[in-house]
Amino acid sequence: MTTTKAAPESPGSPPGPLDAAELRRRCAATIDSYGPGHFEGRPWLRQAFLDTPREHFVPDRYWSTARREGRFPVLDRAERPHAWLKRIYRPLAPLITQIALGEIRPEDGPTDCGDFTSSISCPAAVVGMLHHLDPRPGDRILEIGTGSGYNAALLVHRVGATALVTVDIDAALADGAASKLAQLGMTPTVVTGDGELGYEQAAPFDGILSTAAVREIPQAWLRQVRPGGVIVTPVDTPFNCDGLCRLVCDGEGGATGRMVGGLDFMKVRGQRARRPYSELGWPLWSDYHVTAGPGGQRIRTP
Ligand SMILES: C[S@@+](CC[C@H](N)C(=O)[O-])C[C@H]1O[C@@H](n2cnc3c(N)ncnc32)[C@H](O)[C@@H]1O
C-alpha cells in the first residue's frame, strides 16, 4: 500500500491538490468503516465524493466545533493551510461558516456563541443523506439549504445540472455557492428564497433533500413531490438530536416513511422556535413501553 505524507505545515504554502485528493480517499475509507447507510450499494456516491473537491467550497476561514476553553476556534487557511485542509476531510467534523446570521465574523476570532446559522455538514452526514435520497441520473431534485454549494455539487454529479434546484434563504450564501459551482462548470438553478415553500415553478420533483432540519414537514414539500418520490430531511426529535427522516410521497399531499438515522442539524429559519412535541405528532413518554428480562430489554411504541 502506498501512502502520501502531508507536507509539514508552513504558513503561506498552500496545500497541493494531491494532498487534498489523498485526504479525500482516506476520508472515504473511514466512512466505509462506518458500515451500511453510507457508500455501500451506492457506487455513484463514492465516485461523486472522490471527484468533488470539498475544499473548493470552503471559505478561507471557518470555525471548528472542537471547542478550546469553551470557545469555537477559527481555522485560517493563510495561517495554517494544512490544519485548514485536514479538518475539511475529517469524516465527522462539520465546518461552521456563519454564526448569528453573520453578526459574528470569523475575522473576529474564536467565539463562544453557538448560534450557528450556516455550516458545511460533516462528510459522513452528507454521504448518509445522499445514500437515503439515492437519486437516479436525470431525477429532478430540490435541495433546501444550498449553503456552500458542496452538497449541490455532489447532486449535480449524479443528476445533472438541469435537474437540480437548490434554495437558500440567505442571498449572499446562494450567490457565493452559485459562483463556486460555476467555477467547476456546474450550473444548477440556485435560488434565494424560503425553502419551506419549496419551488413551485419547477415542481413536481422526484425528490427533496433538506440540509436544514424541520420540526414539522412543510406542506409545500408534500405537494411538490410526484407520487412515489422521496423527501429526506432531518427532523427535530425529543432525544437531543435530530432524526434523519425518509418519506415516500403519495402525490396527493401525504407521505409515509421512517427514521433512518440520527444526526444534528440547524433548523430552517422559520422553525427555530421550539414547539411542544405533542403538537408535532410525537408519542408521549408514557407511550414508550419497556420490558426487561434475562433476554435483554425491548422498548416499543404501540
Ligand atoms: C447546514 S447548512 C447547508 C449546508 C449545504 N447543503 C452545504 O453543502 O454546504 C443549512 C443552510 O440552510 C439554510 N436555510 C435555513 N433556513 C432556510 C430556509 N427556510 N430556506 C432555505 N434555506 C434555509 C441556511 O442559510 C444554511 O445555509
PDB file of C-alpha atoms in Angstrom, residues 120-265:
ATOM      1  CA  ILE A 120     -20.859  22.609   5.704  1.00  0.00           C
ATOM      2  CA  SER A 121     -22.116  19.355   7.148  1.00  0.00           C
ATOM      3  CA  CYS A 122     -19.585  16.672   8.027  1.00  0.00           C
ATOM      4  CA  PRO A 123     -18.715  14.274   5.179  1.00  0.00           C
ATOM      5  CA  ALA A 124     -20.325  11.268   6.897  1.00  0.00           C
ATOM      6  CA  ALA A 125     -23.657  13.104   7.279  1.00  0.00           C
ATOM      7  CA  VAL A 126     -23.578  14.365   3.683  1.00  0.00           C
ATOM      8  CA  VAL A 127     -22.914  10.839   2.409  1.00  0.00           C
ATOM      9  CA  GLY A 128     -25.599   9.351   4.679  1.00  0.00           C
ATOM     10  CA  MET A 129     -28.268  11.754   3.461  1.00  0.00           C
ATOM     11  CA  LEU A 130     -27.442  11.201  -0.202  1.00  0.00           C
ATOM     12  CA  HIS A 131     -27.412   7.436   0.386  1.00  0.00           C
ATOM     13  CA  HIS A 132     -31.026   7.613   1.526  1.00  0.00           C
ATOM     14  CA  LEU A 133     -32.086  10.036  -1.228  1.00  0.00           C
ATOM     15  CA  ASP A 134     -30.369   7.793  -3.825  1.00  0.00           C
ATOM     16  CA  PRO A 135     -31.400   9.789  -6.899  1.00  0.00           C
ATOM     17  CA  ARG A 136     -31.112   8.329 -10.391  1.00  0.00           C
ATOM     18  CA  PRO A 137     -29.446  10.191 -13.265  1.00  0.00           C
ATOM     19  CA  GLY A 138     -31.832  12.882 -14.501  1.00  0.00           C
ATOM     20  CA  ASP A 139     -34.075  12.822 -11.398  1.00  0.00           C
ATOM     21  CA  ARG A 140     -35.453  16.267 -10.657  1.00  0.00           C
ATOM     22  CA  ILE A 141     -34.224  17.168  -7.191  1.00  0.00           C
ATOM     23  CA  LEU A 142     -34.908  20.146  -4.926  1.00  0.00           C
ATOM     24  CA  GLU A 143     -32.254  20.812  -2.285  1.00  0.00           C
ATOM     25  CA  ILE A 144     -33.203  23.037   0.649  1.00  0.00           C
ATOM     26  CA  GLY A 145     -30.189  24.824   2.169  1.00  0.00           C
ATOM     27  CA  THR A 146     -27.596  25.477  -0.550  1.00  0.00           C
ATOM     28  CA  GLY A 147     -25.037  26.763   1.974  1.00  0.00           C
ATOM     29  CA  SER A 148     -21.589  26.416   0.415  1.00  0.00           C
ATOM     30  CA  GLY A 149     -22.797  24.518  -2.672  1.00  0.00           C
ATOM     31  CA  TYR A 150     -20.801  21.361  -1.805  1.00  0.00           C
ATOM     32  CA  ASN A 151     -23.792  19.061  -1.451  1.00  0.00           C
ATOM     33  CA  ALA A 152     -25.279  20.579  -4.611  1.00  0.00           C
ATOM     34  CA  ALA A 153     -22.075  19.666  -6.474  1.00  0.00           C
ATOM     35  CA  LEU A 154     -22.433  16.027  -5.394  1.00  0.00           C
ATOM     36  CA  LEU A 155     -26.042  16.077  -6.593  1.00  0.00           C
ATOM     37  CA  VAL A 156     -25.108  17.647  -9.930  1.00  0.00           C
ATOM     38  CA  HIS A 157     -22.541  14.880 -10.375  1.00  0.00           C
ATOM     39  CA  ARG A 158     -25.385  12.365 -10.174  1.00  0.00           C
ATOM     40  CA  VAL A 159     -28.497  14.015 -11.647  1.00  0.00           C
ATOM     41  CA  GLY A 160     -27.013  16.717 -13.890  1.00  0.00           C
ATOM     42  CA  ALA A 161     -27.219  20.492 -13.519  1.00  0.00           C
ATOM     43  CA  THR A 162     -30.528  20.946 -15.346  1.00  0.00           C
ATOM     44  CA  ALA A 163     -32.277  18.571 -12.936  1.00  0.00           C
ATOM     45  CA  LEU A 164     -31.227  20.328  -9.717  1.00  0.00           C
ATOM     46  CA  VAL A 165     -32.806  23.309  -7.997  1.00  0.00           C
ATOM     47  CA  THR A 166     -31.139  24.407  -4.767  1.00  0.00           C
ATOM     48  CA  VAL A 167     -32.578  27.085  -2.448  1.00  0.00           C
ATOM     49  CA  ASP A 168     -31.022  29.081   0.371  1.00  0.00           C
ATOM     50  CA  ILE A 169     -32.769  31.771   2.360  1.00  0.00           C
ATOM     51  CA  ASP A 170     -29.528  33.773   2.560  1.00  0.00           C
ATOM     52  CA  ALA A 171     -28.828  35.651  -0.677  1.00  0.00           C
ATOM     53  CA  ALA A 172     -25.077  36.016  -0.062  1.00  0.00           C
ATOM     54  CA  LEU A 173     -24.737  32.272   0.520  1.00  0.00           C
ATOM     55  CA  ALA A 174     -26.817  31.397  -2.545  1.00  0.00           C
ATOM     56  CA  ASP A 175     -24.805  33.776  -4.751  1.00  0.00           C
ATOM     57  CA  GLY A 176     -21.487  32.533  -3.363  1.00  0.00           C
ATOM     58  CA  ALA A 177     -22.465  28.910  -3.934  1.00  0.00           C
ATOM     59  CA  ALA A 178     -23.640  29.626  -7.495  1.00  0.00           C
ATOM     60  CA  SER A 179     -20.276  31.141  -8.332  1.00  0.00           C
ATOM     61  CA  LYS A 180     -18.288  28.294  -6.679  1.00  0.00           C
ATOM     62  CA  LEU A 181     -20.361  25.769  -8.650  1.00  0.00           C
ATOM     63  CA  ALA A 182     -19.904  27.719 -11.889  1.00  0.00           C
ATOM     64  CA  GLN A 183     -16.121  27.673 -11.370  1.00  0.00           C
ATOM     65  CA  LEU A 184     -16.382  23.878 -11.621  1.00  0.00           C
ATOM     66  CA  GLY A 185     -18.594  24.160 -14.720  1.00  0.00           C
ATOM     67  CA  MET A 186     -21.787  23.337 -12.778  1.00  0.00           C
ATOM     68  CA  THR A 187     -24.842  25.492 -13.378  1.00  0.00           C
ATOM     69  CA  PRO A 188     -27.838  24.169 -11.433  1.00  0.00           C
ATOM     70  CA  THR A 189     -30.710  26.549 -10.664  1.00  0.00           C
ATOM     71  CA  VAL A 190     -29.655  28.345  -7.474  1.00  0.00           C
ATOM     72  CA  VAL A 191     -32.474  30.300  -5.848  1.00  0.00           C
ATOM     73  CA  THR A 192     -32.615  32.743  -2.959  1.00  0.00           C
ATOM     74  CA  GLY A 193     -35.837  32.070  -1.120  1.00  0.00           C
ATOM     75  CA  ASP A 194     -37.636  30.348   1.708  1.00  0.00           C
ATOM     76  CA  GLY A 195     -37.177  26.643   1.102  1.00  0.00           C
ATOM     77  CA  GLU A 196     -40.157  25.850   3.329  1.00  0.00           C
ATOM     78  CA  LEU A 197     -42.222  26.975   0.336  1.00  0.00           C
ATOM     79  CA  GLY A 198     -40.417  24.527  -1.949  1.00  0.00           C
ATOM     80  CA  TYR A 199     -40.059  25.773  -5.522  1.00  0.00           C
ATOM     81  CA  GLU A 200     -43.435  25.567  -7.246  1.00  0.00           C
ATOM     82  CA  GLN A 201     -42.093  26.769 -10.618  1.00  0.00           C
ATOM     83  CA  ALA A 202     -40.090  23.563 -11.139  1.00  0.00           C
ATOM     84  CA  ALA A 203     -42.405  21.065  -9.385  1.00  0.00           C
ATOM     85  CA  PRO A 204     -43.110  18.177  -9.391  1.00  0.00           C
ATOM     86  CA  PHE A 205     -39.788  16.847  -8.120  1.00  0.00           C
ATOM     87  CA  ASP A 206     -38.595  13.254  -7.899  1.00  0.00           C
ATOM     88  CA  GLY A 207     -37.074  14.076  -4.564  1.00  0.00           C
ATOM     89  CA  ILE A 208     -36.474  16.786  -1.977  1.00  0.00           C
ATOM     90  CA  LEU A 209     -33.373  16.804   0.210  1.00  0.00           C
ATOM     91  CA  SER A 210     -33.288  19.275   3.057  1.00  0.00           C
ATOM     92  CA  THR A 211     -29.937  20.057   4.620  1.00  0.00           C
ATOM     93  CA  ALA A 212     -31.614  22.082   7.361  1.00  0.00           C
ATOM     94  CA  ALA A 213     -33.807  20.419   9.989  1.00  0.00           C
ATOM     95  CA  VAL A 214     -37.537  20.890  10.383  1.00  0.00           C
ATOM     96  CA  ARG A 215     -39.811  20.365  13.353  1.00  0.00           C
ATOM     97  CA  GLU A 216     -42.750  19.771  11.017  1.00  0.00           C
ATOM     98  CA  ILE A 217     -42.617  18.711   7.349  1.00  0.00           C
ATOM     99  CA  PRO A 218     -43.708  21.744   5.275  1.00  0.00           C
ATOM    100  CA  GLN A 219     -46.962  21.214   3.375  1.00  0.00           C
ATOM    101  CA  ALA A 220     -45.417  22.636   0.178  1.00  0.00           C
ATOM    102  CA  TRP A 221     -42.872  19.796   0.067  1.00  0.00           C
ATOM    103  CA  LEU A 222     -45.647  17.221   0.293  1.00  0.00           C
ATOM    104  CA  ARG A 223     -47.468  18.861  -2.630  1.00  0.00           C
ATOM    105  CA  GLN A 224     -44.397  19.295  -4.821  1.00  0.00           C
ATOM    106  CA  VAL A 225     -43.096  15.703  -4.972  1.00  0.00           C
ATOM    107  CA  ARG A 226     -44.522  13.249  -7.511  1.00  0.00           C
ATOM    108  CA  PRO A 227     -46.231  10.047  -6.351  1.00  0.00           C
ATOM    109  CA  GLY A 228     -43.508   7.622  -5.235  1.00  0.00           C
ATOM    110  CA  GLY A 229     -40.929  10.414  -4.931  1.00  0.00           C
ATOM    111  CA  VAL A 230     -38.982  10.848  -1.686  1.00  0.00           C
ATOM    112  CA  ILE A 231     -38.321  13.502   0.920  1.00  0.00           C
ATOM    113  CA  VAL A 232     -35.154  13.151   3.007  1.00  0.00           C
ATOM    114  CA  THR A 233     -34.816  15.623   5.846  1.00  0.00           C
ATOM    115  CA  PRO A 234     -33.546  15.922   9.406  1.00  0.00           C
ATOM    116  CA  VAL A 235     -36.485  16.218  11.815  1.00  0.00           C
ATOM    117  CA  ASP A 236     -36.289  17.514  15.378  1.00  0.00           C
ATOM    118  CA  THR A 237     -36.882  14.792  18.000  1.00  0.00           C
ATOM    119  CA  PRO A 238     -37.305  14.716  21.800  1.00  0.00           C
ATOM    120  CA  PHE A 239     -33.990  12.785  22.046  1.00  0.00           C
ATOM    121  CA  ASN A 240     -31.475  15.670  21.956  1.00  0.00           C
ATOM    122  CA  CYS A 241     -30.575  15.081  18.307  1.00  0.00           C
ATOM    123  CA  ASP A 242     -32.414  15.175  15.002  1.00  0.00           C
ATOM    124  CA  GLY A 243     -33.645  12.053  13.239  1.00  0.00           C
ATOM    125  CA  LEU A 244     -32.964  11.595   9.530  1.00  0.00           C
ATOM    126  CA  CYS A 245     -36.417  11.005   8.079  1.00  0.00           C
ATOM    127  CA  ARG A 246     -37.103   9.367   4.699  1.00  0.00           C
ATOM    128  CA  LEU A 247     -40.654   9.698   3.398  1.00  0.00           C
ATOM    129  CA  VAL A 248     -42.300   8.391   0.235  1.00  0.00           C
ATOM    130  CA  CYS A 249     -44.924  10.789  -1.132  1.00  0.00           C
ATOM    131  CA  ASP A 250     -48.358   9.858  -2.466  1.00  0.00           C
ATOM    132  CA  GLY A 251     -48.680  12.846  -4.807  1.00  0.00           C
ATOM    133  CA  GLU A 252     -51.858  13.944  -3.009  1.00  0.00           C
ATOM    134  CA  GLY A 253     -50.257  15.898  -0.200  1.00  0.00           C
ATOM    135  CA  GLY A 254     -49.407  12.905   2.016  1.00  0.00           C
ATOM    136  CA  ALA A 255     -46.282  10.856   2.747  1.00  0.00           C
ATOM    137  CA  THR A 256     -45.186   7.985   4.955  1.00  0.00           C
ATOM    138  CA  GLY A 257     -41.804   6.658   5.956  1.00  0.00           C
ATOM    139  CA  ARG A 258     -39.468   6.189   8.875  1.00  0.00           C
ATOM    140  CA  MET A 259     -36.402   7.495  10.651  1.00  0.00           C
ATOM    141  CA  VAL A 260     -33.232   6.065   9.126  1.00  0.00           C
ATOM    142  CA  GLY A 261     -30.571   7.541  11.408  1.00  0.00           C
ATOM    143  CA  GLY A 262     -29.640  10.186  13.939  1.00  0.00           C
ATOM    144  CA  LEU A 263     -27.729  13.416  13.299  1.00  0.00           C
ATOM    145  CA  ASP A 264     -27.652  17.078  14.286  1.00  0.00           C
ATOM    146  CA  PHE A 265     -28.657  19.956  12.046  1.00  0.00           C
TER     147      PHE A 265
END
